[in-house]
Amino acid sequence: MSTAPDISTLSVGDVVAQRTYPLSRDSLVRYAGASGDFNPIHYRDDVAADVGLPGVLAHGMLTMGLAVQPVVDWAGDPGRVVDYSVRFTRPVVVSPTDGAVVEVSAKVGQLDADAGMVRVDLTVTFDGATVLGKAQARVRLA
Amino acid sequence: MSVNPDLAGRVFPPASPYLVGREKIREFSRAVFATSPLNHDPEAARAAGYADVVAPPTFPVVIQEATLAQLLAEPDAGIDYSRVVHGEQRFESSRPIVAGDELTATLTVASVKSLGGNAMVTARSEIVDGAGAHVVTATSTLVVRGEDS
C-alpha cells in the first residue's frame, strides 16, 4: 500500500484537503452512462421543468462520488475509506452554458489513534450553500 | 397510493451476480473524477496489494441499483418512482471492490416511516463476494413525497 498520513500528526479540525470541481452537462451524461442512472432530470431541461425543478440537476450520487475523492487522494488508497455516508440536502443545478462549480473541503472530525481510524467531515457547497449534510468518511490509516 | 408500511423487514431474493470489469471501474472512476492510480492502473493496484484495479468508494451503487429496481417494482410496495427523492446514502465496507469480483446483492427493507405526509423508506443492500464473504453494505433512504407535496 502507498504511505498513509501519520495519524499522530493529525488534530481534530485540521483541513486535510480542498478542491473545486467544475461540472458541465457532459459530466452528467458521463455519470449517467457510468452509473446506469438515466433519470432524464439529469439531462433534459423540459423534463426537469415539468416536474417543477429549477433546472437540470447533478445526480446526488455524482456529488457524493466526487466529494470523497480529495479524501481518497489524501489517504493514498481508495480502499482506506471504510464507511462513507451523506444526506442530500440541496440540489446542484447545472446550467447548459455555464455548468456548476462544486467546492469540497475535508477536515478531521474525530480521531481514534488506537484503532487507526479518522472521521473526515466534508463540507460540500454549490452557489454558496451546502448541498450535502452530515457528509462523513471513516478512513483507516493504520 | 401510499407506501405500504408492511414492507418493513421484507427481504428480497438475491439479485443476479454482478461481475466487476476493469474497464467498468475505470469508466466509473472517470465519471466521479477519481484520479488515484489504484483506480486505473492494474500494476499500481498490484503494487499496493490488490488483485486488480480498485473501485471508488461509491461504486457499490452500481451493484445496489438492481436491488432498488426490485423494490420499486414490488407490486404491493406503493412506491411511485416519479415521487421518489434520494434522501441519504451510506456505504459500509469490509473490503474494497476490485476488478474480477463477482458480487451478489440482497436487499432488506430496514424501515418505513411517515414524516409530514412523506414516507421514508430505508433499504439496505448487503453485497457479498463469490465466497459469500461480506464486501459492502449499501444503504439508501428514499423519500417518497406524499400526494399533496
mmCIF file of C-alpha atoms in Angstrom:
data_model
loop_
_atom_site.group_PDB
_atom_site.id
_atom_site.type_symbol
_atom_site.label_atom_id
_atom_site.label_comp_id
_atom_site.label_asym_id
_atom_site.label_seq_id
_atom_site.Cartn_x
_atom_site.Cartn_y
_atom_site.Cartn_z
ATOM 1 C CA MET A 1 0.000 0.000 0.000
ATOM 2 C CA SER A 2 1.082 3.580 -0.509
ATOM 3 C CA THR A 3 2.072 5.509 2.561
ATOM 4 C CA ALA A 4 -0.856 6.728 4.621
ATOM 5 C CA PRO A 5 -0.822 10.007 6.549
ATOM 6 C CA ASP A 6 0.610 9.595 10.058
ATOM 7 C CA ILE A 7 -2.346 9.719 12.427
ATOM 8 C CA SER A 8 -0.186 11.041 15.269
ATOM 9 C CA THR A 9 0.381 14.261 13.334
ATOM 10 C CA LEU A 10 -3.353 14.991 12.966
ATOM 11 C CA SER A 11 -5.641 17.099 15.141
ATOM 12 C CA VAL A 12 -9.397 17.493 15.112
ATOM 13 C CA GLY A 13 -10.240 20.471 12.915
ATOM 14 C CA ASP A 14 -7.268 20.096 10.561
ATOM 15 C CA VAL A 15 -8.248 20.738 6.952
ATOM 16 C CA VAL A 16 -6.682 17.817 5.069
ATOM 17 C CA ALA A 17 -7.936 18.506 1.540
ATOM 18 C CA GLN A 18 -9.755 21.127 -0.502
ATOM 19 C CA ARG A 19 -10.786 21.001 -4.134
ATOM 20 C CA THR A 20 -13.010 22.660 -6.704
ATOM 21 C CA TYR A 21 -14.921 20.619 -9.299
ATOM 22 C CA PRO A 22 -16.362 22.377 -12.354
ATOM 23 C CA LEU A 23 -19.312 20.335 -13.652
ATOM 24 C CA SER A 24 -20.816 20.583 -17.121
ATOM 25 C CA ARG A 25 -23.740 18.821 -18.765
ATOM 26 C CA ASP A 26 -21.115 16.477 -20.220
ATOM 27 C CA SER A 27 -20.185 15.445 -16.667
ATOM 28 C CA LEU A 28 -23.811 14.447 -16.030
ATOM 29 C CA VAL A 29 -24.105 12.431 -19.235
ATOM 30 C CA ARG A 30 -20.826 10.697 -18.423
ATOM 31 C CA TYR A 31 -22.033 9.834 -14.918
ATOM 32 C CA ALA A 32 -25.381 8.632 -16.263
ATOM 33 C CA GLY A 33 -23.617 6.198 -18.570
ATOM 34 C CA ALA A 34 -21.102 5.011 -15.997
ATOM 35 C CA SER A 35 -23.645 4.512 -13.227
ATOM 36 C CA GLY A 36 -26.698 3.425 -15.213
ATOM 37 C CA ASP A 37 -28.847 6.205 -13.723
ATOM 38 C CA PHE A 38 -30.676 7.569 -16.757
ATOM 39 C CA ASN A 39 -33.299 9.635 -14.953
ATOM 40 C CA PRO A 40 -33.956 12.412 -17.523
ATOM 41 C CA ILE A 41 -33.988 15.163 -14.866
ATOM 42 C CA HIS A 42 -30.202 14.875 -15.133
ATOM 43 C CA TYR A 43 -30.013 15.797 -18.826
ATOM 44 C CA ARG A 44 -33.359 17.142 -20.135
ATOM 45 C CA ASP A 45 -34.411 20.716 -19.344
ATOM 46 C CA ASP A 46 -38.009 20.094 -20.417
ATOM 47 C CA VAL A 47 -38.425 17.108 -18.082
ATOM 48 C CA ALA A 48 -36.788 18.978 -15.197
ATOM 49 C CA ALA A 49 -39.160 21.917 -15.746
ATOM 50 C CA ASP A 50 -42.209 19.630 -15.983
ATOM 51 C CA VAL A 51 -41.553 18.203 -12.512
ATOM 52 C CA GLY A 52 -41.022 21.653 -11.032
ATOM 53 C CA LEU A 53 -37.232 21.690 -10.736
ATOM 54 C CA PRO A 54 -35.205 24.894 -11.188
ATOM 55 C CA GLY A 55 -33.169 23.161 -13.912
ATOM 56 C CA VAL A 56 -31.245 20.012 -14.777
ATOM 57 C CA LEU A 57 -29.673 18.615 -11.607
ATOM 58 C CA ALA A 58 -26.440 16.754 -10.994
ATOM 59 C CA HIS A 59 -27.034 13.198 -9.760
ATOM 60 C CA GLY A 60 -26.795 13.229 -5.967
ATOM 61 C CA MET A 61 -24.559 10.181 -6.297
ATOM 62 C CA LEU A 62 -22.222 12.122 -8.611
ATOM 63 C CA THR A 63 -21.832 14.812 -5.959
ATOM 64 C CA MET A 64 -21.315 12.129 -3.293
ATOM 65 C CA GLY A 65 -18.839 10.300 -5.525
ATOM 66 C CA LEU A 66 -16.637 13.274 -6.328
ATOM 67 C CA ALA A 67 -16.769 14.757 -2.821
ATOM 68 C CA VAL A 68 -14.834 11.823 -1.353
ATOM 69 C CA GLN A 69 -12.044 11.943 -3.937
ATOM 70 C CA PRO A 70 -9.928 14.564 -2.119
ATOM 71 C CA VAL A 71 -10.079 12.235 0.902
ATOM 72 C CA VAL A 72 -9.019 9.244 -1.215
ATOM 73 C CA ASP A 73 -6.041 11.187 -2.557
ATOM 74 C CA TRP A 74 -5.070 12.358 0.920
ATOM 75 C CA ALA A 75 -5.351 8.799 2.299
ATOM 76 C CA GLY A 76 -3.395 7.418 -0.664
ATOM 77 C CA ASP A 77 -5.686 4.449 -1.350
ATOM 78 C CA PRO A 78 -9.445 4.259 -2.113
ATOM 79 C CA GLY A 79 -9.584 1.084 -0.005
ATOM 80 C CA ARG A 80 -8.851 3.076 3.138
ATOM 81 C CA VAL A 81 -12.316 4.678 3.064
ATOM 82 C CA VAL A 82 -14.298 2.070 5.003
ATOM 83 C CA ASP A 83 -17.523 3.953 5.722
ATOM 84 C CA TYR A 84 -18.968 6.899 3.832
ATOM 85 C CA SER A 85 -22.362 8.490 4.361
ATOM 86 C CA VAL A 86 -24.182 11.653 3.287
ATOM 87 C CA ARG A 87 -27.560 13.324 3.340
ATOM 88 C CA PHE A 88 -28.722 15.028 0.168
ATOM 89 C CA THR A 89 -29.943 18.404 1.356
ATOM 90 C CA ARG A 90 -29.932 20.677 -1.690
ATOM 91 C CA PRO A 91 -29.697 20.100 -5.450
ATOM 92 C CA VAL A 92 -26.812 21.155 -7.700
ATOM 93 C CA VAL A 93 -28.356 22.898 -10.716
ATOM 94 C CA VAL A 94 -26.140 22.555 -13.792
ATOM 95 C CA SER A 95 -26.570 25.308 -16.379
ATOM 96 C CA PRO A 96 -26.366 24.166 -20.034
ATOM 97 C CA THR A 97 -23.962 27.008 -20.801
ATOM 98 C CA ASP A 98 -22.105 27.744 -17.572
ATOM 99 C CA GLY A 99 -22.260 24.410 -15.770
ATOM 100 C CA ALA A 100 -21.859 24.464 -11.997
ATOM 101 C CA VAL A 101 -18.952 24.615 -9.581
ATOM 102 C CA VAL A 102 -18.894 22.293 -6.553
ATOM 103 C CA GLU A 103 -16.399 23.016 -3.782
ATOM 104 C CA VAL A 104 -15.211 20.402 -1.310
ATOM 105 C CA SER A 105 -13.405 20.945 1.967
ATOM 106 C CA ALA A 106 -12.364 17.988 4.152
ATOM 107 C CA LYS A 107 -11.403 18.297 7.772
ATOM 108 C CA VAL A 108 -10.660 15.939 10.625
ATOM 109 C CA GLY A 109 -13.846 15.447 12.666
ATOM 110 C CA GLN A 110 -12.765 12.700 15.043
ATOM 111 C CA LEU A 111 -9.600 10.725 15.761
ATOM 112 C CA ASP A 112 -9.150 7.253 17.230
ATOM 113 C CA ALA A 113 -5.411 6.705 17.230
ATOM 114 C CA ASP A 114 -5.640 3.263 18.881
ATOM 115 C CA ALA A 115 -7.906 1.960 16.131
ATOM 116 C CA GLY A 116 -6.027 3.911 13.446
ATOM 117 C CA MET A 117 -9.304 5.493 12.366
ATOM 118 C CA VAL A 118 -10.089 9.061 11.352
ATOM 119 C CA ARG A 119 -13.507 10.520 10.654
ATOM 120 C CA VAL A 120 -13.198 13.135 7.941
ATOM 121 C CA ASP A 121 -16.073 15.599 7.721
ATOM 122 C CA LEU A 122 -16.842 17.059 4.309
ATOM 123 C CA THR A 123 -18.269 20.463 3.553
ATOM 124 C CA VAL A 124 -19.640 20.450 0.019
ATOM 125 C CA THR A 125 -21.017 23.669 -1.418
ATOM 126 C CA PHE A 126 -22.573 24.943 -4.626
ATOM 127 C CA ASP A 127 -23.554 28.563 -5.196
ATOM 128 C CA GLY A 128 -22.602 29.466 -1.633
ATOM 129 C CA ALA A 129 -24.809 26.862 0.090
ATOM 130 C CA THR A 130 -24.053 23.349 1.359
ATOM 131 C CA VAL A 131 -25.534 20.545 -0.747
ATOM 132 C CA LEU A 132 -24.625 17.535 1.403
ATOM 133 C CA GLY A 133 -25.450 17.209 5.084
ATOM 134 C CA LYS A 134 -23.567 15.111 7.616
ATOM 135 C CA ALA A 135 -21.097 14.010 4.949
ATOM 136 C CA GLN A 136 -18.616 11.809 6.787
ATOM 137 C CA ALA A 137 -15.923 9.418 5.621
ATOM 138 C CA ARG A 138 -14.288 6.997 8.048
ATOM 139 C CA VAL A 139 -10.748 6.327 6.946
ATOM 140 C CA ARG A 140 -8.434 3.577 8.197
ATOM 141 C CA LEU A 141 -4.893 4.930 8.323
ATOM 142 C CA ALA A 142 -3.228 2.061 10.183
ATOM 143 C CA MET B 1 -51.424 5.065 -3.497
ATOM 144 C CA SER B 2 -49.161 5.350 -0.477
ATOM 145 C CA VAL B 3 -46.151 3.374 0.687
ATOM 146 C CA ASN B 4 -47.045 0.040 2.253
ATOM 147 C CA PRO B 5 -45.831 0.044 5.889
ATOM 148 C CA ASP B 6 -45.730 -3.780 5.819
ATOM 149 C CA LEU B 7 -42.644 -3.537 3.581
ATOM 150 C CA ALA B 8 -40.507 -3.070 6.696
ATOM 151 C CA GLY B 9 -38.441 -6.187 7.300
ATOM 152 C CA ARG B 10 -39.070 -7.669 3.873
ATOM 153 C CA VAL B 11 -36.073 -9.483 2.364
ATOM 154 C CA PHE B 12 -35.870 -9.718 -1.421
ATOM 155 C CA PRO B 13 -34.358 -12.605 -3.411
ATOM 156 C CA PRO B 14 -30.655 -12.039 -4.224
ATOM 157 C CA ALA B 15 -30.102 -10.110 -7.456
ATOM 158 C CA SER B 16 -28.212 -11.771 -10.311
ATOM 159 C CA PRO B 17 -24.444 -11.886 -9.685
ATOM 160 C CA TYR B 18 -22.533 -8.847 -10.989
ATOM 161 C CA LEU B 19 -19.089 -9.448 -12.481
ATOM 162 C CA VAL B 20 -16.957 -6.344 -11.902
ATOM 163 C CA GLY B 21 -14.958 -5.436 -15.004
ATOM 164 C CA ARG B 22 -11.709 -3.464 -15.087
ATOM 165 C CA GLU B 23 -12.991 -1.074 -17.742
ATOM 166 C CA LYS B 24 -16.210 -0.509 -15.762
ATOM 167 C CA ILE B 25 -14.159 0.568 -12.759
ATOM 168 C CA ARG B 26 -12.092 2.880 -14.967
ATOM 169 C CA GLU B 27 -15.226 4.319 -16.593
ATOM 170 C CA PHE B 28 -16.910 4.910 -13.231
ATOM 171 C CA SER B 29 -13.699 6.396 -11.830
ATOM 172 C CA ARG B 30 -13.506 8.930 -14.675
ATOM 173 C CA ALA B 31 -17.160 9.853 -14.080
ATOM 174 C CA VAL B 32 -16.566 10.693 -10.385
ATOM 175 C CA PHE B 33 -13.248 12.484 -11.020
ATOM 176 C CA ALA B 34 -11.270 9.698 -9.313
ATOM 177 C CA THR B 35 -7.654 10.040 -10.355
ATOM 178 C CA SER B 36 -5.868 7.639 -7.988
ATOM 179 C CA PRO B 37 -3.591 5.278 -9.979
ATOM 180 C CA LEU B 38 -5.154 2.432 -7.982
ATOM 181 C CA ASN B 39 -8.466 3.125 -9.759
ATOM 182 C CA HIS B 40 -6.932 2.990 -13.237
ATOM 183 C CA ASP B 41 -3.628 1.115 -13.382
ATOM 184 C CA PRO B 42 -3.547 -2.648 -12.622
ATOM 185 C CA GLU B 43 0.212 -2.501 -11.969
ATOM 186 C CA ALA B 44 -0.210 0.258 -9.378
ATOM 187 C CA ALA B 45 -3.074 -1.683 -7.787
ATOM 188 C CA ARG B 46 -0.997 -4.886 -7.614
ATOM 189 C CA ALA B 47 1.921 -2.981 -6.129
ATOM 190 C CA ALA B 48 -0.486 -1.811 -3.393
ATOM 191 C CA GLY B 49 -1.529 -5.401 -2.676
ATOM 192 C CA TYR B 50 -4.741 -5.681 -4.705
ATOM 193 C CA ALA B 51 -5.559 -8.277 -7.363
ATOM 194 C CA ASP B 52 -6.599 -5.612 -9.899
ATOM 195 C CA VAL B 53 -7.848 -2.016 -10.119
ATOM 196 C CA VAL B 54 -9.789 -0.797 -7.067
ATOM 197 C CA ALA B 55 -13.274 0.721 -7.296
ATOM 198 C CA PRO B 56 -14.054 4.180 -5.857
ATOM 199 C CA PRO B 57 -15.955 4.232 -2.527
ATOM 200 C CA THR B 58 -19.327 4.936 -4.184
ATOM 201 C CA PHE B 59 -19.049 2.257 -6.916
ATOM 202 C CA PRO B 60 -21.269 -0.192 -4.964
ATOM 203 C CA VAL B 61 -24.235 1.955 -6.059
ATOM 204 C CA VAL B 62 -23.909 0.278 -9.469
ATOM 205 C CA ILE B 63 -24.452 -3.144 -7.877
ATOM 206 C CA GLN B 64 -27.100 -1.875 -5.467
ATOM 207 C CA GLU B 65 -29.154 -0.462 -8.337
ATOM 208 C CA ALA B 66 -30.623 -3.847 -9.358
ATOM 209 C CA THR B 67 -31.937 -4.372 -5.832
ATOM 210 C CA LEU B 68 -33.568 -0.934 -5.696
ATOM 211 C CA ALA B 69 -35.235 -1.788 -9.016
ATOM 212 C CA GLN B 70 -36.681 -4.908 -7.320
ATOM 213 C CA LEU B 71 -38.067 -2.751 -4.524
ATOM 214 C CA LEU B 72 -39.641 -0.185 -6.869
ATOM 215 C CA ALA B 73 -41.194 -2.979 -8.954
ATOM 216 C CA GLU B 74 -42.681 -4.801 -5.962
ATOM 217 C CA PRO B 75 -46.428 -4.885 -6.737
ATOM 218 C CA ASP B 76 -47.642 -4.045 -3.218
ATOM 219 C CA ALA B 77 -44.862 -1.537 -2.334
ATOM 220 C CA GLY B 78 -46.875 1.530 -3.314
ATOM 221 C CA ILE B 79 -43.745 3.457 -4.251
ATOM 222 C CA ASP B 80 -44.384 5.888 -7.118
ATOM 223 C CA TYR B 81 -40.936 6.350 -8.672
ATOM 224 C CA SER B 82 -41.818 9.800 -10.023
ATOM 225 C CA ARG B 83 -42.248 10.973 -6.403
ATOM 226 C CA VAL B 84 -39.011 9.457 -5.075
ATOM 227 C CA VAL B 85 -36.149 11.672 -3.910
ATOM 228 C CA HIS B 86 -32.833 10.257 -2.699
ATOM 229 C CA GLY B 87 -32.540 11.346 0.930
ATOM 230 C CA GLU B 88 -29.479 9.623 2.358
ATOM 231 C CA GLN B 89 -26.815 7.156 1.278
ATOM 232 C CA ARG B 90 -24.204 5.122 3.106
ATOM 233 C CA PHE B 91 -21.549 2.552 2.190
ATOM 234 C CA GLU B 92 -20.010 0.397 4.930
ATOM 235 C CA SER B 93 -17.164 -1.694 3.556
ATOM 236 C CA SER B 94 -15.399 -4.784 4.811
ATOM 237 C CA ARG B 95 -13.009 -4.511 1.873
ATOM 238 C CA PRO B 96 -12.836 -2.506 -1.353
ATOM 239 C CA ILE B 97 -14.284 -3.878 -4.586
ATOM 240 C CA VAL B 98 -11.682 -4.855 -7.189
ATOM 241 C CA ALA B 99 -11.972 -5.890 -10.834
ATOM 242 C CA GLY B 100 -12.752 -9.586 -11.103
ATOM 243 C CA ASP B 101 -15.068 -9.678 -8.108
ATOM 244 C CA GLU B 102 -18.358 -11.477 -8.657
ATOM 245 C CA LEU B 103 -20.809 -9.803 -6.311
ATOM 246 C CA THR B 104 -24.342 -10.601 -5.220
ATOM 247 C CA ALA B 105 -26.622 -8.058 -3.563
ATOM 248 C CA THR B 106 -29.585 -8.834 -1.344
ATOM 249 C CA LEU B 107 -31.990 -6.100 -0.296
ATOM 250 C CA THR B 108 -33.766 -5.824 3.031
ATOM 251 C CA VAL B 109 -36.222 -3.036 3.795
ATOM 252 C CA ALA B 110 -34.846 -1.777 7.097
ATOM 253 C CA SER B 111 -37.677 0.632 7.882
ATOM 254 C CA VAL B 112 -40.673 2.535 6.556
ATOM 255 C CA LYS B 113 -41.542 5.758 8.362
ATOM 256 C CA SER B 114 -44.018 8.560 7.744
ATOM 257 C CA LEU B 115 -42.893 12.104 8.177
ATOM 258 C CA GLY B 116 -45.119 15.082 7.471
ATOM 259 C CA GLY B 117 -47.064 13.485 4.628
ATOM 260 C CA ASN B 118 -43.964 11.893 3.115
ATOM 261 C CA ALA B 119 -42.734 8.323 3.532
ATOM 262 C CA MET B 120 -39.099 7.484 4.262
ATOM 263 C CA VAL B 121 -38.045 4.035 3.082
ATOM 264 C CA THR B 122 -34.641 2.796 4.208
ATOM 265 C CA ALA B 123 -33.324 -0.051 2.053
ATOM 266 C CA ARG B 124 -30.179 -1.965 2.927
ATOM 267 C CA SER B 125 -28.368 -3.989 0.260
ATOM 268 C CA GLU B 126 -25.821 -6.492 1.560
ATOM 269 C CA ILE B 127 -23.209 -7.198 -1.084
ATOM 270 C CA VAL B 128 -21.157 -10.397 -0.805
ATOM 271 C CA ASP B 129 -18.431 -11.938 -2.969
ATOM 272 C CA GLY B 130 -18.311 -15.303 -4.722
ATOM 273 C CA ALA B 131 -17.235 -16.985 -1.483
ATOM 274 C CA GLY B 132 -20.176 -15.451 0.370
ATOM 275 C CA ALA B 133 -17.978 -13.061 2.372
ATOM 276 C CA HIS B 134 -19.318 -9.579 3.111
ATOM 277 C CA VAL B 135 -17.848 -6.846 0.909
ATOM 278 C CA VAL B 136 -20.027 -3.784 1.467
ATOM 279 C CA THR B 137 -23.461 -2.769 2.675
ATOM 280 C CA ALA B 138 -25.130 -0.002 0.674
ATOM 281 C CA THR B 139 -27.989 1.737 2.466
ATOM 282 C CA SER B 140 -30.340 4.201 0.782
ATOM 283 C CA THR B 141 -33.056 6.266 2.347
ATOM 284 C CA LEU B 142 -35.663 7.169 -0.235
ATOM 285 C CA VAL B 143 -38.119 9.950 0.446
ATOM 286 C CA VAL B 144 -41.445 9.288 -1.263
ATOM 287 C CA ARG B 145 -43.281 12.592 -1.457
ATOM 288 C CA GLY B 146 -46.934 12.495 -0.463
ATOM 289 C CA GLU B 147 -49.718 13.262 -2.937
ATOM 290 C CA ASP B 148 -50.127 16.807 -1.625
ATOM 291 C CA SER B 149 -46.485 17.872 -1.507
#
